[in-house]
PDB file of C-alpha atoms and ligand atoms in Angstrom:
ATOM      1  CA  MET A   1      83.229 102.161 120.484  1.00 54.00           C
ATOM      2  CA  THR A   2      85.453 101.071 117.634  1.00 67.00           C
ATOM      3  CA  ARG A   3      86.699  97.497 118.109  1.00 75.00           C
ATOM      4  CA  ARG A   4      90.443  96.733 118.149  1.00 81.00           C
ATOM      5  CA  ARG A   5      91.522  95.501 114.796  1.00 86.00           C
ATOM      6  CA  TRP A   6      94.098  92.857 114.175  1.00 92.00           C
ATOM      7  CA  ILE A   7      95.802  91.565 111.098  1.00 91.00           C
ATOM      8  CA  ALA A   8      95.995  87.830 111.338  1.00 94.00           C
ATOM      9  CA  ASP A   9      99.362  85.986 110.833  1.00 92.00           C
ATOM     10  CA  THR A  10      97.897  82.851 109.501  1.00 94.00           C
ATOM     11  CA  PHE A  11      94.391  81.864 108.481  1.00 95.00           C
ATOM     12  CA  THR A  12      92.007  79.285 106.994  1.00 94.00           C
ATOM     13  CA  ASP A  13      88.536  79.852 105.580  1.00 92.00           C
ATOM     14  CA  THR A  14      87.145  79.831 108.941  1.00 95.00           C
ATOM     15  CA  THR A  15      89.843  80.548 111.419  1.00 96.00           C
ATOM     16  CA  ALA A  16      92.563  83.148 111.927  1.00 96.00           C
ATOM     17  CA  SER A  17      95.549  83.141 114.328  1.00 96.00           C
ATOM     18  CA  LEU A  18      97.822  85.780 115.638  1.00 96.00           C
ATOM     19  CA  THR A  19     101.246  84.434 116.523  1.00 95.00           C
ATOM     20  CA  GLY A  20     104.578  85.894 117.948  1.00 93.00           C
ATOM     21  CA  ASP A  21     104.629  89.333 119.461  1.00 90.00           C
ATOM     22  CA  GLN A  22     100.918  89.951 118.641  1.00 91.00           C
ATOM     23  CA  ALA A  23      99.733  86.822 120.400  1.00 95.00           C
ATOM     24  CA  ALA A  24     101.937  87.765 123.383  1.00 95.00           C
ATOM     25  CA  HIS A  25     100.553  91.152 123.557  1.00 94.00           C
ATOM     26  CA  LEU A  26      96.944  90.007 123.432  1.00 94.00           C
ATOM     27  CA  ALA A  27      97.618  87.180 125.962  1.00 95.00           C
ATOM     28  CA  ARG A  28      99.710  89.086 128.477  1.00 95.00           C
ATOM     29  CA  VAL A  29      98.914  92.730 128.135  1.00 94.00           C
ATOM     30  CA  LEU A  30      95.282  92.648 126.956  1.00 93.00           C
ATOM     31  CA  ARG A  31      94.424  89.480 128.902  1.00 95.00           C
ATOM     32  CA  ALA A  32      92.390  88.232 125.940  1.00 95.00           C
ATOM     33  CA  GLU A  33      89.957  85.362 126.718  1.00 96.00           C
ATOM     34  CA  PRO A  34      87.841  82.943 124.575  1.00 97.00           C
ATOM     35  CA  GLY A  35      84.434  84.523 123.675  1.00 96.00           C
ATOM     36  CA  GLN A  36      85.875  88.058 123.120  1.00 95.00           C
ATOM     37  CA  ILE A  37      85.036  89.686 119.822  1.00 95.00           C
ATOM     38  CA  PHE A  38      87.418  91.559 117.783  1.00 93.00           C
ATOM     39  CA  ASP A  39      87.674  92.768 114.142  1.00 93.00           C
ATOM     40  CA  VAL A  40      90.301  90.603 112.254  1.00 94.00           C
ATOM     41  CA  VAL A  41      91.834  91.057 108.759  1.00 91.00           C
ATOM     42  CA  ALA A  42      92.468  87.608 107.127  1.00 91.00           C
ATOM     43  CA  ASN A  43      93.361  87.118 103.578  1.00 84.00           C
ATOM     44  CA  GLY A  44      92.684  90.712 102.853  1.00 81.00           C
ATOM     45  CA  PHE A  45      89.124  90.756 104.227  1.00 89.00           C
ATOM     46  CA  LEU A  46      87.793  92.157 107.388  1.00 92.00           C
ATOM     47  CA  HIS A  47      85.774  89.846 109.644  1.00 95.00           C
ATOM     48  CA  ARG A  48      84.085  90.098 112.989  1.00 95.00           C
ATOM     49  CA  ALA A  49      85.883  87.247 114.929  1.00 96.00           C
ATOM     50  CA  GLU A  50      85.572  85.572 118.234  1.00 97.00           C
ATOM     51  CA  ILE A  51      88.497  84.225 120.173  1.00 97.00           C
ATOM     52  CA  THR A  52      88.578  80.532 120.769  1.00 97.00           C
ATOM     53  CA  SER A  53      91.770  79.847 122.325  1.00 97.00           C
ATOM     54  CA  VAL A  54      94.616  81.927 123.980  1.00 97.00           C
ATOM     55  CA  SER A  55      98.232  81.088 124.732  1.00 96.00           C
ATOM     56  CA  ASP A  56     101.376  83.288 124.749  1.00 95.00           C
ATOM     57  CA  SER A  57     102.313  81.986 121.466  1.00 96.00           C
ATOM     58  CA  GLU A  58      99.118  81.778 119.659  1.00 97.00           C
ATOM     59  CA  VAL A  59      95.616  83.372 119.718  1.00 97.00           C
ATOM     60  CA  VAL A  60      92.991  81.599 117.493  1.00 97.00           C
ATOM     61  CA  PHE A  61      89.801  83.298 116.428  1.00 97.00           C
ATOM     62  CA  THR A  62      86.699  81.887 114.604  1.00 97.00           C
ATOM     63  CA  LEU A  63      85.768  84.025 111.770  1.00 96.00           C
ATOM     64  CA  HIS A  64      82.173  85.349 111.712  1.00 96.00           C
ATOM     65  CA  GLU A  65      80.565  87.621 109.157  1.00 94.00           C
ATOM     66  CA  GLU A  66      82.582  89.764 106.721  1.00 93.00           C
ATOM     67  CA  LEU A  67      82.540  93.504 107.363  1.00 92.00           C
ATOM     68  CA  GLU A  68      82.756  96.273 104.855  1.00 88.00           C
ATOM     69  CA  ALA A  69      86.240  97.601 104.391  1.00 83.00           C
ATOM     70  CA  ASP A  70      87.806 100.484 102.724  1.00 83.00           C
ATOM     71  CA  ALA A  71      90.116  99.788  99.816  1.00 83.00           C
ATOM     72  CA  ALA A  72      93.702 101.034  99.753  1.00 86.00           C
ATOM     73  CA  LEU A  73      94.489 104.314  98.038  1.00 94.00           C
ATOM     74  CA  PRO A  74      95.467 103.258  94.463  1.00 95.00           C
ATOM     75  CA  VAL A  75      98.909 104.677  94.748  1.00 97.00           C
ATOM     76  CA  HIS A  76     102.242 102.836  94.253  1.00 98.00           C
ATOM     77  CA  LEU A  77     105.018 104.836  95.824  1.00 98.00           C
ATOM     78  CA  LEU A  78     108.607 104.393  94.427  1.00 98.00           C
ATOM     79  CA  LEU A  79     110.726 105.689  97.279  1.00 98.00           C
ATOM     80  CA  ALA A  80     114.322 106.221  96.715  1.00 98.00           C
ATOM     81  CA  VAL A  81     116.396 104.772  99.658  1.00 98.00           C
ATOM     82  CA  PHE A  82     117.560 107.554 101.940  1.00 96.00           C
ATOM     83  CA  LYS A  83     118.609 107.897 105.566  1.00 96.00           C
ATOM     84  CA  PHE A  84     116.894 104.925 107.368  1.00 97.00           C
ATOM     85  CA  ASP A  85     115.355 106.886 110.256  1.00 97.00           C
ATOM     86  CA  HIS A  86     113.751 109.338 107.962  1.00 97.00           C
ATOM     87  CA  MET A  87     112.812 106.685 105.468  1.00 97.00           C
ATOM     88  CA  GLU A  88     111.099 104.467 108.126  1.00 98.00           C
ATOM     89  CA  TRP A  89     109.093 107.475 109.310  1.00 98.00           C
ATOM     90  CA  GLY A  90     107.963 108.083 105.618  1.00 98.00           C
ATOM     91  CA  ILE A  91     107.128 104.452 105.230  1.00 98.00           C
ATOM     92  CA  GLU A  92     104.965 104.533 108.220  1.00 98.00           C
ATOM     93  CA  LYS A  93     103.147 107.699 107.256  1.00 98.00           C
ATOM     94  CA  ALA A  94     102.685 106.400 103.698  1.00 98.00           C
ATOM     95  CA  THR A  95     100.961 103.354 105.190  1.00 97.00           C
ATOM     96  CA  GLU A  96      98.645 105.614 107.204  1.00 97.00           C
ATOM     97  CA  LEU A  97      97.788 107.601 104.179  1.00 97.00           C
ATOM     98  CA  GLY A  98      96.723 104.469 102.383  1.00 96.00           C
ATOM     99  CA  ALA A  99      99.444 103.639  99.902  1.00 97.00           C
ATOM    100  CA  GLU A 100      98.902 100.229  98.281  1.00 96.00           C
ATOM    101  CA  ARG A 101     102.537  99.509  97.449  1.00 97.00           C
ATOM    102  CA  ILE A 102     106.000 100.719  98.318  1.00 98.00           C
ATOM    103  CA  THR A 103     109.019  99.986  96.179  1.00 98.00           C
ATOM    104  CA  PRO A 104     112.458 101.098  97.668  1.00 98.00           C
ATOM    105  CA  VAL A 105     114.608 102.170  94.795  1.00 98.00           C
ATOM    106  CA  LEU A 106     118.389 102.094  94.852  1.00 98.00           C
ATOM    107  CA  ALA A 107     118.996 105.429  93.234  1.00 97.00           C
ATOM    108  CA  ARG A 108     122.311 106.768  91.935  1.00 96.00           C
ATOM    109  CA  ARG A 109     122.537 109.279  94.751  1.00 96.00           C
ATOM    110  CA  THR A 110     121.366 106.811  97.425  1.00 96.00           C
ATOM    111  CA  GLU A 111     124.364 106.646  99.674  1.00 95.00           C
ATOM    112  CA  LYS A 112     126.386 103.673  99.154  1.00 95.00           C
ATOM    113  CA  HIS A 113     126.264 102.228 102.623  1.00 96.00           C
ATOM    114  CA  LEU A 114     122.421 102.486 102.576  1.00 96.00           C
ATOM    115  CA  SER A 115     122.250 100.744  99.269  1.00 95.00           C
ATOM    116  CA  GLN A 116     124.345  98.018 100.698  1.00 95.00           C
ATOM    117  CA  ALA A 117     122.298  97.772 103.768  1.00 97.00           C
ATOM    118  CA  ALA A 118     118.891  98.034 102.223  1.00 97.00           C
ATOM    119  CA  ALA A 119     118.206  94.304 101.479  1.00 95.00           C
ATOM    120  CA  LYS A 120     118.626  93.506 105.169  1.00 96.00           C
ATOM    121  CA  ARG A 121     116.288  96.454 106.061  1.00 97.00           C
ATOM    122  CA  VAL A 122     113.321  95.361 104.084  1.00 97.00           C
ATOM    123  CA  GLU A 123     112.049  92.997 106.849  1.00 96.00           C
ATOM    124  CA  ARG A 124     112.028  95.903 109.283  1.00 97.00           C
ATOM    125  CA  TRP A 125     110.053  98.016 106.622  1.00 98.00           C
ATOM    126  CA  ARG A 126     107.592  95.177 106.230  1.00 96.00           C
ATOM    127  CA  ARG A 127     107.134  95.116 109.973  1.00 94.00           C
ATOM    128  CA  ILE A 128     106.548  98.877 110.086  1.00 97.00           C
ATOM    129  CA  VAL A 129     103.866  98.771 107.447  1.00 97.00           C
ATOM    130  CA  ARG A 130     102.112  95.944 109.129  1.00 93.00           C
ATOM    131  CA  GLU A 131     102.088  97.743 112.384  1.00 93.00           C
ATOM    132  CA  ALA A 132     101.136 100.999 110.847  1.00 96.00           C
ATOM    133  CA  ALA A 133      98.259  99.293 108.839  1.00 94.00           C
ATOM    134  CA  GLN A 134      96.880  97.754 111.960  1.00 91.00           C
ATOM    135  CA  GLN A 135      97.190 100.940 113.978  1.00 91.00           C
ATOM    136  CA  SER A 136      95.511 102.993 111.213  1.00 92.00           C
ATOM    137  CA  ARG A 137      92.647 100.296 110.890  1.00 90.00           C
ATOM    138  CA  ARG A 138      93.450  99.470 107.425  1.00 92.00           C
ATOM    139  CA  SER A 139      92.082  96.311 106.126  1.00 89.00           C
ATOM    140  CA  ASP A 140      95.118  95.408 104.059  1.00 90.00           C
ATOM    141  CA  VAL A 141      98.819  95.615 104.495  1.00 92.00           C
ATOM    142  CA  PRO A 142     100.626  97.528 101.690  1.00 95.00           C
ATOM    143  CA  THR A 143     103.362  95.528  99.725  1.00 95.00           C
ATOM    144  CA  VAL A 144     106.866  96.355 100.312  1.00 97.00           C
ATOM    145  CA  ASP A 145     109.028  95.189  97.392  1.00 98.00           C
ATOM    146  CA  ASP A 146     112.678  94.246  97.855  1.00 98.00           C
ATOM    147  CA  PRO A 147     114.957  97.179  97.170  1.00 98.00           C
ATOM    148  CA  GLN A 148     115.755  97.323  93.467  1.00 98.00           C
ATOM    149  CA  THR A 149     117.304  99.408  90.809  1.00 97.00           C
ATOM    150  CA  LEU A 150     115.352 102.140  89.069  1.00 98.00           C
ATOM    151  CA  LYS A 151     115.231 100.276  85.887  1.00 97.00           C
ATOM    152  CA  ALA A 152     113.821  97.163  87.574  1.00 97.00           C
ATOM    153  CA  ALA A 153     111.343  99.272  89.466  1.00 98.00           C
ATOM    154  CA  LEU A 154     110.108 101.223  86.418  1.00 98.00           C
ATOM    155  CA  GLN A 155     109.370  97.914  84.719  1.00 97.00           C
ATOM    156  CA  SER A 156     107.231  96.766  87.538  1.00 96.00           C
ATOM    157  CA  VAL A 157     104.919  99.712  87.612  1.00 97.00           C
ATOM    158  CA  SER A 158     101.454  99.059  86.133  1.00 95.00           C
ATOM    159  CA  ALA A 159      99.685 102.250  87.327  1.00 95.00           C
ATOM    160  CA  GLU A 160      98.101 104.303  84.417  1.00 92.00           C
ATOM    161  CA  THR A 161      99.313 107.639  85.594  1.00 95.00           C
ATOM    162  CA  LYS A 162     103.001 107.946  86.587  1.00 97.00           C
ATOM    163  CA  LEU A 163     104.103 111.040  88.374  1.00 98.00           C
ATOM    164  CA  LEU A 164     107.687 111.928  89.153  1.00 98.00           C
ATOM    165  CA  LEU A 165     108.023 114.376  92.011  1.00 97.00           C
ATOM    166  CA  ALA A 166     110.557 116.779  90.857  1.00 95.00           C
ATOM    167  CA  GLU A 167     111.820 119.918  92.530  1.00 95.00           C
ATOM    168  CA  THR A 168     112.986 121.104  89.152  1.00 93.00           C
ATOM    169  CA  GLU A 169     109.474 121.201  87.836  1.00 94.00           C
ATOM    170  CA  GLN A 170     107.838 124.634  88.058  1.00 95.00           C
ATOM    171  CA  GLU A 171     104.262 124.339  86.550  1.00 96.00           C
ATOM    172  CA  ASN A 172     102.720 120.961  86.343  1.00 97.00           C
ATOM    173  CA  THR A 173     100.850 120.019  89.584  1.00 97.00           C
ATOM    174  CA  ILE A 174      99.590 116.685  90.713  1.00 96.00           C
ATOM    175  CA  ALA A 175      96.018 117.975  90.428  1.00 95.00           C
ATOM    176  CA  ALA A 176      96.549 119.022  86.804  1.00 95.00           C
ATOM    177  CA  ALA A 177      98.312 115.838  85.873  1.00 95.00           C
ATOM    178  CA  LEU A 178      95.499 113.815  87.419  1.00 93.00           C
ATOM    179  CA  GLN A 179      92.826 115.837  85.681  1.00 91.00           C
ATOM    180  CA  GLN A 180      94.503 115.463  82.365  1.00 90.00           C
ATOM    181  CA  ALA A 181      94.942 111.682  82.931  1.00 88.00           C
ATOM    182  CA  SER A 182      91.306 111.302  83.915  1.00 84.00           C
ATOM    183  CA  GLN A 183      90.153 112.594  80.639  1.00 83.00           C
ATOM    184  CA  GLN A 184      91.943 110.022  78.979  1.00 78.00           C
ATOM    185  CA  VAL A 185      90.744 106.945  80.915  1.00 68.00           C
ATOM    186  CA  SER A 186      87.158 105.794  80.512  1.00 62.00           C
ATOM    187  CA  GLU A 187      84.664 107.197  83.126  1.00 56.00           C
ATOM    188  CA  SER A 188      84.307 103.771  84.956  1.00 50.00           C
ATOM    189  CA  ALA A 189      87.981 102.955  85.286  1.00 60.00           C
ATOM    190  CA  SER A 190      89.359 104.036  88.573  1.00 71.00           C
ATOM    191  CA  GLN A 191      92.513 105.887  88.267  1.00 87.00           C
ATOM    192  CA  SER A 192      95.779 104.276  89.699  1.00 94.00           C
ATOM    193  CA  VAL A 193      98.757 106.383  90.167  1.00 97.00           C
ATOM    194  CA  ALA A 194     102.540 105.877  90.731  1.00 98.00           C
ATOM    195  CA  LEU A 195     104.521 108.430  92.469  1.00 98.00           C
ATOM    196  CA  ALA A 196     108.350 108.591  92.568  1.00 98.00           C
ATOM    197  CA  VAL A 197     110.296 110.375  95.186  1.00 98.00           C
ATOM    198  CA  GLY A 198     113.983 110.970  94.830  1.00 97.00           C
ATOM    199  CA  PRO A 199     116.846 110.648  97.520  1.00 96.00           C
ATOM    200  CA  GLU A 200     118.362 113.483  99.436  1.00 93.00           C
ATOM    201  CA  GLY A 201     120.543 114.496  96.519  1.00 93.00           C
ATOM    202  CA  GLY A 202     117.743 114.163  94.132  1.00 93.00           C
ATOM    203  CA  TRP A 203     117.518 112.127  90.864  1.00 94.00           C
ATOM    204  CA  THR A 204     120.368 112.328  88.252  1.00 94.00           C
ATOM    205  CA  ALA A 205     119.778 113.629  84.745  1.00 93.00           C
ATOM    206  CA  GLU A 206     120.133 110.094  83.576  1.00 95.00           C
ATOM    207  CA  GLU A 207     117.518 108.811  85.960  1.00 96.00           C
ATOM    208  CA  MET A 208     115.149 111.619  84.883  1.00 95.00           C
ATOM    209  CA  GLN A 209     115.702 110.510  81.367  1.00 95.00           C
ATOM    210  CA  LEU A 210     114.764 106.908  82.250  1.00 96.00           C
ATOM    211  CA  PHE A 211     111.625 108.140  83.876  1.00 97.00           C
ATOM    212  CA  THR A 212     110.672 110.077  80.727  1.00 96.00           C
ATOM    213  CA  GLU A 213     111.360 106.980  78.595  1.00 97.00           C
ATOM    214  CA  HIS A 214     108.727 105.131  80.686  1.00 97.00           C
ATOM    215  CA  GLY A 215     106.079 107.833  80.343  1.00 96.00           C
ATOM    216  CA  TRP A 216     106.474 109.507  83.641  1.00 97.00           C
ATOM    217  CA  LYS A 217     105.277 113.212  83.985  1.00 96.00           C
ATOM    218  CA  HIS A 218     107.212 115.657  86.215  1.00 96.00           C
ATOM    219  CA  VAL A 219     105.072 117.361  88.896  1.00 97.00           C
ATOM    220  CA  THR A 220     105.818 119.930  91.435  1.00 98.00           C
ATOM    221  CA  LEU A 221     104.735 120.214  95.016  1.00 98.00           C
ATOM    222  CA  GLY A 222     105.670 123.936  95.206  1.00 97.00           C
ATOM    223  CA  PRO A 223     108.578 126.252  95.194  1.00 96.00           C
ATOM    224  CA  ARG A 224     110.305 124.835  98.340  1.00 97.00           C
ATOM    225  CA  ILE A 225     112.772 121.933  98.392  1.00 97.00           C
ATOM    226  CA  LEU A 226     111.147 119.412 100.591  1.00 97.00           C
ATOM    227  CA  ARG A 227     112.832 116.363 102.258  1.00 97.00           C
ATOM    228  CA  ALA A 228     112.120 113.155 100.473  1.00 97.00           C
ATOM    229  CA  GLU A 229     109.697 111.984 103.260  1.00 97.00           C
ATOM    230  CA  THR A 230     107.859 115.277 103.278  1.00 98.00           C
ATOM    231  CA  ALA A 231     107.594 114.994  99.475  1.00 98.00           C
ATOM    232  CA  ALA A 232     106.199 111.372  99.763  1.00 98.00           C
ATOM    233  CA  ILE A 233     103.631 112.434 102.356  1.00 98.00           C
ATOM    234  CA  ALA A 234     102.493 115.574 100.607  1.00 98.00           C
ATOM    235  CA  GLY A 235     102.172 113.660  97.412  1.00 98.00           C
ATOM    236  CA  LEU A 236     100.069 110.926  98.925  1.00 98.00           C
ATOM    237  CA  ALA A 237      97.872 113.428 100.717  1.00 97.00           C
ATOM    238  CA  ILE A 238      97.141 115.313  97.517  1.00 97.00           C
ATOM    239  CA  CYS A 239      96.311 112.014  95.697  1.00 96.00           C
ATOM    240  CA  SER A 240      94.113 110.936  98.495  1.00 94.00           C
ATOM    241  CA  ALA A 241      92.144 114.230  98.240  1.00 94.00           C
ATOM    242  CA  LEU A 242      91.755 113.967  94.543  1.00 93.00           C
ATOM    243  CA  LEU A 243      91.327 110.170  93.743  1.00 89.00           C
TER     244      LEU A 243
HETATM  245  N1  SAH B 301     118.187 117.655  94.832  1.00 75.57           N
HETATM  246  C1  SAH B 301     117.520 118.397  95.700  1.00 75.57           C
HETATM  247  C2  SAH B 301     117.019 117.576  97.072  1.00 75.57           C
HETATM  248  C3  SAH B 301     116.065 116.496  96.665  1.00 75.57           C
HETATM  249  S1  SAH B 301     114.752 116.367  97.724  1.00 75.57           S
HETATM  250  C4  SAH B 301     118.399 119.520  96.433  1.00 75.57           C
HETATM  251  O1  SAH B 301     118.448 120.508  95.700  1.00 75.57           O
HETATM  252  O2  SAH B 301     119.170 119.171  97.328  1.00 75.57           O
HETATM  253  C5  SAH B 301     114.297 114.738  97.582  1.00 75.57           C
HETATM  254  C6  SAH B 301     113.191 114.418  96.636  1.00 75.57           C
HETATM  255  O3  SAH B 301     111.930 115.139  97.169  1.00 75.57           O
HETATM  256  C7  SAH B 301     113.308 114.935  95.249  1.00 75.57           C
HETATM  257  O4  SAH B 301     114.105 114.040  94.508  1.00 75.57           O
HETATM  258  C8  SAH B 301     111.769 114.984  94.745  1.00 75.57           C
HETATM  259  O5  SAH B 301     111.354 113.781  94.420  1.00 75.57           O
HETATM  260  C9  SAH B 301     111.094 115.513  96.109  1.00 75.57           C
HETATM  261  N2  SAH B 301     110.892 116.819  96.164  1.00 75.57           N
HETATM  262  C10 SAH B 301     111.519 117.701  96.964  1.00 75.57           C
HETATM  263  N3  SAH B 301     111.005 118.934  96.880  1.00 75.57           N
HETATM  264  C11 SAH B 301     109.950 118.898  95.893  1.00 75.57           C
HETATM  265  C12 SAH B 301     109.024 119.803  95.265  1.00 75.57           C
HETATM  266  N4  SAH B 301     109.068 121.062  95.563  1.00 75.57           N
HETATM  267  N5  SAH B 301     108.175 119.357  94.253  1.00 75.57           N
HETATM  268  C13 SAH B 301     108.284 118.133  93.844  1.00 75.57           C
HETATM  269  N6  SAH B 301     109.222 117.166  94.457  1.00 75.57           N
HETATM  270  C14 SAH B 301     110.014 117.567  95.481  1.00 75.57           C
END
């Protein structure tokens, strides 16, 4: 049986704690007791861990041996802000698929009221990635940046291969772009990728130009127009198959 995995809220070198809702859930619903063994992620590392104390507000573990853990998919997703319910769903799925980092972008065609509300939403998005990371048994939690302009977002990208998902592109695929890029990086270097997905109204011509100036390549996901969250998921699934 696979053990339940928890992502610690706080930790030291030898202990880790769950607090808040997580502690309450463990204490009241799962009736956790000292001596029980779980897998706990602390400081980005996965450990076998033993409960040493339980209360409704804090469950403390002693960390035992470190366990082998899978790394995140080296993909940085730039996701234009779009309708929050769809966006949240996309963020959750992107986390399950392994995305390493998500940057919410205030695009030109992001609806105004969404742009204005985005800064307050980010805490919720961070909670979603945390829960999705735990549920999907990741050993890390993807970073969710503060919502930002496209210009700022583009400057923060360090991935070698930068792919703009564009419904206007007809030929270049993610597979072709990754293959071309892999011929340029040295054999040993693992390829890191940034993927950008536009809002419901798509990117403007000016935004497309800005991407080009920053060395992004346009790629297609096929002849159909996908919703933004579908495009993000499809793009990540393709990267996960190829990287
Ligand atoms: N402007 C479009 C809608 C944009 S869809 C329209 O005609 O209404 C939202 C985003 O999903 C796009 O900005 C793009 O990043 C991505 N996308 C949708 N379909 C795609 C496709 N076939 N290939 C690549 N990206 C796509």
